[in-house]
mmCIF file of C-alpha atoms in Angstrom:
data_model
loop_
_atom_site.group_PDB
_atom_site.id
_atom_site.type_symbol
_atom_site.label_atom_id
_atom_site.label_comp_id
_atom_site.label_asym_id
_atom_site.label_seq_id
_atom_site.Cartn_x
_atom_site.Cartn_y
_atom_site.Cartn_z
ATOM 1 C CA UNK C 1 0.000 0.000 0.000
ATOM 2 C CA UNK C 2 1.433 3.413 -0.982
ATOM 3 C CA UNK C 3 2.208 5.977 1.665
ATOM 4 C CA UNK C 4 -0.520 8.588 2.131
ATOM 5 C CA UNK C 5 0.242 12.229 1.439
ATOM 6 C CA UNK C 6 1.051 14.627 4.268
ATOM 7 C CA UNK C 7 -1.539 17.135 5.398
ATOM 8 C CA UNK C 8 -1.779 20.085 3.024
ATOM 9 C CA UNK C 9 -1.636 23.694 4.183
ATOM 10 C CA UNK C 10 -5.360 23.978 3.565
ATOM 11 C CA UNK C 11 -6.095 20.913 5.690
ATOM 12 C CA UNK C 12 -3.939 22.227 8.527
ATOM 13 C CA UNK C 13 -5.820 25.525 8.448
ATOM 14 C CA UNK C 14 -9.150 23.671 8.595
ATOM 15 C CA UNK C 15 -7.944 21.649 11.598
ATOM 16 C CA UNK C 16 -7.194 24.871 13.484
ATOM 17 C CA UNK C 17 -10.610 26.293 12.550
ATOM 18 C CA UNK C 18 -12.410 23.125 13.696
ATOM 19 C CA UNK C 19 -10.456 23.112 16.976
ATOM 20 C CA UNK C 20 -11.528 26.728 17.577
ATOM 21 C CA UNK C 21 -15.135 25.639 17.041
ATOM 22 C CA UNK C 22 -14.732 22.933 19.692
ATOM 23 C CA UNK C 23 -14.600 19.893 17.401
ATOM 24 C CA UNK C 24 -12.842 16.754 18.649
ATOM 25 C CA UNK C 25 -9.924 15.256 16.756
ATOM 26 C CA UNK C 26 -12.118 12.287 15.788
ATOM 27 C CA UNK C 27 -14.796 14.543 14.311
ATOM 28 C CA UNK C 28 -12.163 16.530 12.421
ATOM 29 C CA UNK C 29 -10.762 13.303 10.962
ATOM 30 C CA UNK C 30 -14.216 12.382 9.668
ATOM 31 C CA UNK C 31 -14.823 15.849 8.218
ATOM 32 C CA UNK C 32 -11.491 15.834 6.368
ATOM 33 C CA UNK C 33 -11.711 12.120 5.517
ATOM 34 C CA UNK C 34 -8.255 11.547 6.974
ATOM 35 C CA UNK C 35 -6.912 8.968 9.384
ATOM 36 C CA UNK C 36 -7.597 9.884 13.020
ATOM 37 C CA UNK C 37 -3.973 9.197 13.953
ATOM 38 C CA UNK C 38 -2.778 11.714 11.359
ATOM 39 C CA UNK C 39 -4.964 14.452 12.853
ATOM 40 C CA UNK C 40 -3.862 13.658 16.419
ATOM 41 C CA UNK C 41 -0.208 13.632 15.379
ATOM 42 C CA UNK C 42 -0.512 17.099 13.795
ATOM 43 C CA UNK C 43 -2.146 18.546 16.914
ATOM 44 C CA UNK C 44 0.476 16.994 19.192
ATOM 45 C CA UNK C 45 3.405 18.067 17.009
ATOM 46 C CA UNK C 46 2.134 21.655 16.925
ATOM 47 C CA UNK C 47 2.281 21.857 20.700
ATOM 48 C CA UNK C 48 5.220 19.719 21.716
ATOM 49 C CA UNK C 49 8.540 21.309 22.615
ATOM 50 C CA UNK C 50 12.072 20.239 21.840
ATOM 51 C CA UNK C 51 12.966 16.773 23.032
ATOM 52 C CA UNK C 52 15.231 16.579 26.025
ATOM 53 C CA UNK C 53 18.845 15.631 25.416
ATOM 54 C CA UNK C 54 19.710 12.059 26.308
ATOM 55 C CA UNK C 55 22.332 12.108 29.046
ATOM 56 C CA UNK C 56 25.571 10.206 28.459
ATOM 57 C CA UNK C 57 28.026 8.878 31.046
ATOM 58 C CA UNK C 58 30.560 11.536 31.978
ATOM 59 C CA UNK C 59 33.610 12.005 34.116
ATOM 60 C CA UNK C 60 32.732 12.878 37.682
ATOM 61 C CA UNK C 61 34.026 15.861 39.606
ATOM 62 C CA UNK C 62 33.670 16.505 43.323
ATOM 63 C CA UNK C 63 30.668 18.184 44.921
ATOM 64 C CA UNK C 64 32.919 21.059 46.007
ATOM 65 C CA UNK C 65 34.076 21.582 42.427
ATOM 66 C CA UNK C 66 30.483 21.501 41.187
ATOM 67 C CA UNK C 67 29.554 24.309 43.559
ATOM 68 C CA UNK C 68 32.504 26.365 42.326
ATOM 69 C CA UNK C 69 31.465 25.807 38.700
ATOM 70 C CA UNK C 70 27.877 26.811 39.445
ATOM 71 C CA UNK C 71 28.990 30.062 41.112
ATOM 72 C CA UNK C 72 31.359 30.827 38.234
ATOM 73 C CA UNK C 73 28.639 30.210 35.621
ATOM 74 C CA UNK C 74 26.364 32.664 37.436
ATOM 75 C CA UNK C 75 29.090 35.331 37.573
ATOM 76 C CA UNK C 76 30.259 34.863 33.954
ATOM 77 C CA UNK C 77 27.219 34.950 31.614
ATOM 78 C CA UNK C 78 27.956 33.911 28.004
ATOM 79 C CA UNK C 79 31.423 32.608 28.961
ATOM 80 C CA UNK C 80 32.791 29.427 27.362
ATOM 81 C CA UNK C 81 32.935 26.171 29.297
ATOM 82 C CA UNK C 82 36.752 26.363 29.249
ATOM 83 C CA UNK C 83 36.770 29.866 30.736
ATOM 84 C CA UNK C 84 34.351 28.821 33.495
ATOM 85 C CA UNK C 85 36.379 25.757 34.487
ATOM 86 C CA UNK C 86 39.688 27.639 34.305
ATOM 87 C CA UNK C 87 38.316 30.315 36.650
ATOM 88 C CA UNK C 88 37.689 27.497 39.144
ATOM 89 C CA UNK C 89 41.216 26.060 38.658
ATOM 90 C CA UNK C 90 39.719 22.802 37.387
ATOM 91 C CA UNK C 91 41.908 21.344 34.653
ATOM 92 C CA UNK C 92 42.081 18.136 32.644
ATOM 93 C CA UNK C 93 38.324 17.987 31.979
ATOM 94 C CA UNK C 94 37.476 17.380 28.294
ATOM 95 C CA UNK C 95 35.055 19.712 26.542
ATOM 96 C CA UNK C 96 32.326 17.081 26.248
ATOM 97 C CA UNK C 97 32.402 16.532 30.025
ATOM 98 C CA UNK C 98 32.494 20.267 30.780
ATOM 99 C CA UNK C 99 29.448 20.858 28.584
ATOM 100 C CA UNK C 100 27.580 17.877 30.028
ATOM 101 C CA UNK C 101 28.183 19.171 33.566
ATOM 102 C CA UNK C 102 27.112 22.700 32.675
ATOM 103 C CA UNK C 103 23.917 21.445 31.025
ATOM 104 C CA UNK C 104 22.671 20.479 34.503
ATOM 105 C CA UNK C 105 22.921 24.067 35.695
ATOM 106 C CA UNK C 106 22.971 26.315 32.636
ATOM 107 C CA UNK C 107 22.061 26.649 28.962
ATOM 108 C CA UNK C 108 23.991 27.756 25.913
ATOM 109 C CA UNK C 109 22.393 31.031 24.934
ATOM 110 C CA UNK C 110 23.094 34.040 22.781
ATOM 111 C CA UNK C 111 22.767 37.499 24.229
ATOM 112 C CA UNK C 112 19.067 38.378 24.292
ATOM 113 C CA UNK C 113 17.925 40.460 21.328
ATOM 114 C CA UNK C 114 14.284 40.428 22.357
ATOM 115 C CA UNK C 115 13.009 42.175 25.495
ATOM 116 C CA UNK C 116 11.747 39.866 28.250
ATOM 117 C CA UNK C 117 7.989 39.382 28.268
ATOM 118 C CA UNK C 118 6.173 40.393 31.413
ATOM 119 C CA UNK C 119 2.876 38.940 32.599
ATOM 120 C CA UNK C 120 0.790 41.575 30.800
ATOM 121 C CA UNK C 121 2.603 40.950 27.504
ATOM 122 C CA UNK C 122 1.993 37.214 27.741
ATOM 123 C CA UNK C 123 -1.685 37.642 28.570
ATOM 124 C CA UNK C 124 -2.175 39.994 25.606
ATOM 125 C CA UNK C 125 -0.364 37.598 23.275
ATOM 126 C CA UNK C 126 -2.558 34.696 24.448
ATOM 127 C CA UNK C 127 -5.708 36.785 24.096
ATOM 128 C CA UNK C 128 -4.711 37.834 20.571
ATOM 129 C CA UNK C 129 -3.965 34.232 19.582
ATOM 130 C CA UNK C 130 -7.346 33.020 20.841
ATOM 131 C CA UNK C 131 -9.221 35.776 19.014
ATOM 132 C CA UNK C 132 -7.266 35.115 15.812
ATOM 133 C CA UNK C 133 -7.957 31.378 15.582
ATOM 134 C CA UNK C 134 -10.832 31.987 13.153
ATOM 135 C CA UNK C 135 -9.027 34.646 11.089
ATOM 136 C CA UNK C 136 -8.539 33.936 7.408
ATOM 137 C CA UNK C 137 -4.839 34.733 7.195
ATOM 138 C CA UNK C 138 -4.819 34.468 3.399
ATOM 139 C CA UNK C 139 -6.380 37.962 3.425
ATOM 140 C CA UNK C 140 -3.781 39.511 5.753
ATOM 141 C CA UNK C 141 -1.019 41.746 4.402
ATOM 142 C CA UNK C 142 1.955 41.343 6.758
ATOM 143 C CA UNK C 143 4.247 44.400 6.722
ATOM 144 C CA UNK C 144 7.447 45.520 8.396
ATOM 145 C CA UNK C 145 10.691 47.451 7.912
ATOM 146 C CA UNK C 146 14.248 46.086 7.826
ATOM 147 C CA UNK C 147 17.554 47.921 7.959
ATOM 148 C CA UNK C 148 20.517 46.556 5.997
ATOM 149 C CA UNK C 149 24.081 47.797 6.427
ATOM 150 C CA UNK C 150 27.178 47.673 4.248
ATOM 151 C CA UNK C 151 28.957 45.182 6.492
ATOM 152 C CA UNK C 152 26.127 42.911 7.543
ATOM 153 C CA UNK C 153 25.220 41.706 11.056
ATOM 154 C CA UNK C 154 28.124 41.056 13.421
ATOM 155 C CA UNK C 155 29.136 37.415 13.701
ATOM 156 C CA UNK C 156 27.823 36.350 10.267
ATOM 157 C CA UNK C 157 31.256 36.232 8.606
ATOM 158 C CA UNK C 158 32.131 32.711 9.744
ATOM 159 C CA UNK C 159 33.048 29.616 7.830
ATOM 160 C CA UNK C 160 35.585 26.858 7.345
ATOM 161 C CA UNK C 161 39.117 27.860 6.293
ATOM 162 C CA UNK C 162 41.380 25.257 4.662
ATOM 163 C CA UNK C 163 44.611 24.274 6.428
ATOM 164 C CA UNK C 164 47.434 26.547 5.426
ATOM 165 C CA UNK C 165 45.048 29.272 4.286
ATOM 166 C CA UNK C 166 44.624 32.616 5.968
ATOM 167 C CA UNK C 167 41.224 34.035 6.823
ATOM 168 C CA UNK C 168 40.266 36.890 4.467
ATOM 169 C CA UNK C 169 40.447 40.411 5.841
ATOM 170 C CA UNK C 170 37.045 41.803 6.767
ATOM 171 C CA UNK C 171 36.947 45.582 6.520
ATOM 172 C CA UNK C 172 34.820 47.666 8.836
ATOM 173 C CA UNK C 173 33.368 50.999 7.796
ATOM 174 C CA UNK C 174 33.445 53.932 10.172
ATOM 175 C CA UNK C 175 30.236 53.816 12.257
ATOM 176 C CA UNK C 176 29.061 50.908 10.079
ATOM 177 C CA UNK C 177 28.917 53.051 6.928
ATOM 178 C CA UNK C 178 25.208 53.739 7.334
ATOM 179 C CA UNK C 179 22.406 51.566 6.028
ATOM 180 C CA UNK C 180 19.262 51.322 3.955
ATOM 181 C CA UNK C 181 15.784 51.092 5.483
ATOM 182 C CA UNK C 182 13.522 48.749 3.512
ATOM 183 C CA UNK C 183 9.737 48.254 3.753
ATOM 184 C CA UNK C 184 7.841 45.295 2.316
ATOM 185 C CA UNK C 185 4.720 43.217 2.758
ATOM 186 C CA UNK C 186 3.588 39.668 2.034
ATOM 187 C CA UNK C 187 0.060 38.381 1.448
ATOM 188 C CA UNK C 188 -0.824 34.822 0.540
ATOM 189 C CA UNK C 189 1.904 34.003 -2.034
ATOM 190 C CA UNK C 190 2.695 37.567 -3.140
ATOM 191 C CA UNK C 191 5.524 39.913 -2.180
ATOM 192 C CA UNK C 192 4.680 43.613 -2.010
ATOM 193 C CA UNK C 193 7.797 45.685 -2.652
ATOM 194 C CA UNK C 194 10.426 45.915 -1.387
ATOM 195 C CA UNK C 195 10.391 49.710 -1.225
ATOM 196 C CA UNK C 196 13.328 51.853 -0.106
ATOM 197 C CA UNK C 197 12.944 54.615 2.439
ATOM 198 C CA UNK C 198 14.746 57.721 1.231
ATOM 199 C CA UNK C 199 18.223 58.062 2.765
ATOM 200 C CA UNK C 200 18.297 60.408 5.745
ATOM 201 C CA UNK C 201 14.539 60.249 6.371
ATOM 202 C CA UNK C 202 13.555 59.384 9.924
ATOM 203 C CA UNK C 203 10.227 57.607 10.007
ATOM 204 C CA UNK C 204 7.839 59.523 12.216
ATOM 205 C CA UNK C 205 4.061 59.464 11.805
ATOM 206 C CA UNK C 206 3.990 62.006 8.990
ATOM 207 C CA UNK C 207 6.917 60.629 6.981
ATOM 208 C CA UNK C 208 5.655 57.054 7.430
ATOM 209 C CA UNK C 209 2.233 57.930 6.010
ATOM 210 C CA UNK C 210 3.784 59.871 3.148
ATOM 211 C CA UNK C 211 6.049 56.902 2.407
ATOM 212 C CA UNK C 212 3.037 54.544 2.264
ATOM 213 C CA UNK C 213 1.247 56.983 -0.028
ATOM 214 C CA UNK C 214 4.172 57.207 -2.479
ATOM 215 C CA UNK C 215 4.963 53.487 -2.547
ATOM 216 C CA UNK C 216 2.398 51.024 -1.222
ATOM 217 C CA UNK C 217 -0.785 52.884 -2.182
ATOM 218 C CA UNK C 218 0.283 54.386 -5.514
ATOM 219 C CA UNK C 219 2.371 51.473 -6.810
ATOM 220 C CA UNK C 220 0.426 48.438 -5.547
ATOM 221 C CA UNK C 221 -2.809 48.963 -3.631
ATOM 222 C CA UNK C 222 -4.641 51.159 -6.164
ATOM 223 C CA UNK C 223 -4.170 48.487 -8.854
ATOM 224 C CA UNK C 224 -6.178 45.943 -6.842
ATOM 225 C CA UNK C 225 -9.854 45.220 -7.347
ATOM 226 C CA UNK C 226 -12.591 46.635 -5.141
ATOM 227 C CA UNK C 227 -13.375 43.168 -3.725
ATOM 228 C CA UNK C 228 -9.707 42.646 -2.796
ATOM 229 C CA UNK C 229 -9.564 46.014 -1.020
ATOM 230 C CA UNK C 230 -12.784 45.216 0.810
ATOM 231 C CA UNK C 231 -11.409 41.968 2.254
ATOM 232 C CA UNK C 232 -7.733 42.810 2.814
ATOM 233 C CA UNK C 233 -6.540 43.140 6.424
ATOM 234 C CA UNK C 234 -3.523 45.417 6.977
ATOM 235 C CA UNK C 235 -1.014 44.314 9.614
ATOM 236 C CA UNK C 236 1.690 46.527 11.107
ATOM 237 C CA UNK C 237 3.531 46.329 14.415
ATOM 238 C CA UNK C 238 3.293 48.792 17.301
ATOM 239 C CA UNK C 239 6.217 51.047 16.350
ATOM 240 C CA UNK C 240 5.427 54.663 17.385
ATOM 241 C CA UNK C 241 5.186 55.825 13.763
ATOM 242 C CA UNK C 242 2.698 53.014 13.022
ATOM 243 C CA UNK C 243 0.464 53.101 16.073
ATOM 244 C CA UNK C 244 0.189 56.868 16.567
ATOM 245 C CA UNK C 245 -3.175 58.643 16.420
ATOM 246 C CA UNK C 246 -2.008 60.502 13.315
ATOM 247 C CA UNK C 247 -1.144 57.300 11.405
ATOM 248 C CA UNK C 248 -4.299 55.504 12.559
ATOM 249 C CA UNK C 249 -6.505 58.403 11.425
ATOM 250 C CA UNK C 250 -4.643 58.669 8.114
ATOM 251 C CA UNK C 251 -5.092 54.955 7.379
ATOM 252 C CA UNK C 252 -8.770 55.245 8.308
ATOM 253 C CA UNK C 253 -9.202 57.922 5.630
ATOM 254 C CA UNK C 254 -7.720 55.411 3.205
ATOM 255 C CA UNK C 255 -10.378 52.881 4.204
ATOM 256 C CA UNK C 256 -8.094 50.807 6.438
ATOM 257 C CA UNK C 257 -9.817 50.886 9.799
ATOM 258 C CA UNK C 258 -11.610 48.784 12.407
ATOM 259 C CA UNK C 259 -11.469 45.099 11.387
ATOM 260 C CA UNK C 260 -9.391 45.956 8.294
ATOM 261 C CA UNK C 261 -6.510 47.155 10.527
ATOM 262 C CA UNK C 262 -5.205 44.248 12.572
ATOM 263 C CA UNK C 263 -4.694 44.823 16.292
ATOM 264 C CA UNK C 264 -1.181 43.624 17.103
ATOM 265 C CA UNK C 265 -0.005 42.269 20.485
ATOM 266 C CA UNK C 266 3.029 43.883 22.180
ATOM 267 C CA UNK C 267 6.574 42.518 21.741
ATOM 268 C CA UNK C 268 5.585 40.028 19.049
ATOM 269 C CA UNK C 269 8.061 40.003 16.132
ATOM 270 C CA UNK C 270 8.092 36.200 16.399
ATOM 271 C CA UNK C 271 4.438 36.116 15.307
ATOM 272 C CA UNK C 272 5.016 38.143 12.127
ATOM 273 C CA UNK C 273 5.921 35.828 9.199
ATOM 274 C CA UNK C 274 7.635 38.634 7.283
ATOM 275 C CA UNK C 275 10.465 38.469 9.837
ATOM 276 C CA UNK C 276 11.359 35.125 8.261
ATOM 277 C CA UNK C 277 11.434 36.790 4.848
ATOM 278 C CA UNK C 278 13.988 39.282 6.170
ATOM 279 C CA UNK C 279 16.129 36.359 7.356
ATOM 280 C CA UNK C 280 15.986 34.759 3.901
ATOM 281 C CA UNK C 281 17.025 38.007 2.221
ATOM 282 C CA UNK C 282 19.842 38.745 4.686
ATOM 283 C CA UNK C 283 21.253 35.228 4.355
ATOM 284 C CA UNK C 284 21.373 35.753 0.600
ATOM 285 C CA UNK C 285 22.892 39.233 0.475
ATOM 286 C CA UNK C 286 25.536 38.527 3.144
ATOM 287 C CA UNK C 287 26.434 34.963 2.150
ATOM 288 C CA UNK C 288 30.140 34.086 2.168
ATOM 289 C CA UNK C 289 30.881 37.231 4.187
ATOM 290 C CA UNK C 290 29.783 39.574 1.406
ATOM 291 C CA UNK C 291 30.299 43.308 2.058
ATOM 292 C CA UNK C 292 29.225 46.389 0.113
ATOM 293 C CA UNK C 293 30.888 49.674 -0.748
ATOM 294 C CA UNK C 294 27.800 51.855 -1.242
ATOM 295 C CA UNK C 295 24.192 52.109 -0.120
ATOM 296 C CA UNK C 296 23.002 51.710 -3.714
ATOM 297 C CA UNK C 297 24.876 48.421 -4.106
ATOM 298 C CA UNK C 298 23.376 46.904 -0.944
ATOM 299 C CA UNK C 299 19.900 48.094 -2.038
ATOM 300 C CA UNK C 300 20.378 46.427 -5.452
ATOM 301 C CA UNK C 301 21.361 43.224 -3.641
ATOM 302 C CA UNK C 302 18.155 43.382 -1.562
ATOM 303 C CA UNK C 303 16.031 43.816 -4.706
ATOM 304 C CA UNK C 304 17.788 40.900 -6.437
ATOM 305 C CA UNK C 305 17.395 38.641 -3.398
ATOM 306 C CA UNK C 306 13.712 39.548 -3.094
ATOM 307 C CA UNK C 307 13.136 38.615 -6.742
ATOM 308 C CA UNK C 308 14.567 35.159 -6.035
ATOM 309 C CA UNK C 309 12.006 34.481 -3.292
ATOM 310 C CA UNK C 310 9.298 32.516 -5.075
ATOM 311 C CA UNK C 311 5.601 32.375 -4.341
ATOM 312 C CA UNK C 312 5.799 28.969 -2.667
ATOM 313 C CA UNK C 313 8.274 30.257 -0.075
ATOM 314 C CA UNK C 314 6.025 33.206 0.705
ATOM 315 C CA UNK C 315 2.971 30.949 0.881
ATOM 316 C CA UNK C 316 4.785 28.698 3.351
ATOM 317 C CA UNK C 317 5.408 31.721 5.584
ATOM 318 C CA UNK C 318 1.863 33.085 5.456
ATOM 319 C CA UNK C 319 0.362 29.614 6.018
ATOM 320 C CA UNK C 320 2.516 29.153 9.129
ATOM 321 C CA UNK C 321 0.244 31.404 11.183
ATOM 322 C CA UNK C 322 -2.052 28.647 12.413
ATOM 323 C CA UNK C 323 0.926 26.783 13.839
ATOM 324 C CA UNK C 324 2.244 29.988 15.432
ATOM 325 C CA UNK C 325 -1.076 30.542 17.178
ATOM 326 C CA UNK C 326 -1.076 27.020 18.607
ATOM 327 C CA UNK C 327 2.545 27.428 19.732
ATOM 328 C CA UNK C 328 1.994 30.745 21.525
ATOM 329 C CA UNK C 329 -1.044 29.278 23.296
ATOM 330 C CA UNK C 330 0.949 26.163 24.270
ATOM 331 C CA UNK C 331 3.713 28.425 25.641
ATOM 332 C CA UNK C 332 1.144 30.498 27.540
ATOM 333 C CA UNK C 333 2.054 33.658 25.699
ATOM 334 C CA UNK C 334 5.818 33.117 25.679
ATOM 335 C CA UNK C 335 8.090 33.623 22.687
ATOM 336 C CA UNK C 336 7.990 30.936 20.023
ATOM 337 C CA UNK C 337 10.722 29.775 17.673
ATOM 338 C CA UNK C 338 10.612 31.308 14.218
#
């Protein structure tokens, strides 16, 4: 017997809708004419976290040494295992053992780039996720800005170097050499933009609205049909220039108001699928440690990378929203992986 096909994006969306309506997994399986085990597996996989690491036998150190390591790890955030053990004068412990010991009391983490969520943030994120379970995300235009620099993000210029070869010199521009601010949107399987914010312009409420008028509205939105405009939902985050009274009133005059302007929860870049598009573009323009000598050249690279993002990739991002909602509910409002 041939293997059955995986659940399609449409089927996954229907499962989320049926769950919001209170249907059981068995009823959903009958409605979709799919195996009950397949439906249950999808629901479980959407909510389960990362599997715990299987512990392996390791070299033992004394209880006194363990206490010293624990104190050192607390005093030296983001330090390497070698630095922590050396500060405790513990030598002769292989890296695998050091890491295994530290896993009992610490985690390997990068410096936090996202602000910690407080109780109010988490409650608002949960409330938003619950209210959005019945939203038709194929009608949502997800928007955001991204800044790209000449040198790229710190720490990206890494890779294997052959024995006997020297690492290439990586130049740094004074103060980073400036950057280009880019705005774009995605809806269903379509990319809107990208559009470049004029160099030197600081986006406040007035300049943001004028930018939307000159780019999004004149170059894309006005070409759409009346039925499309009637159903489209505009999403933007809570940046001051976006959420101000001036911008809200200006968008309302354009017909984007009430249910057509999505309410966005605080501190939620992880819930916006366009953030993943920015990652795709940055990986492309900075691959192999690529650097740029002018703002125009980095902008041209962004445009070229955006053209290479096909409709299926964008559709995968926009159809990921149902899974994101389930994840944020399972994490009780906490951050989810993107």
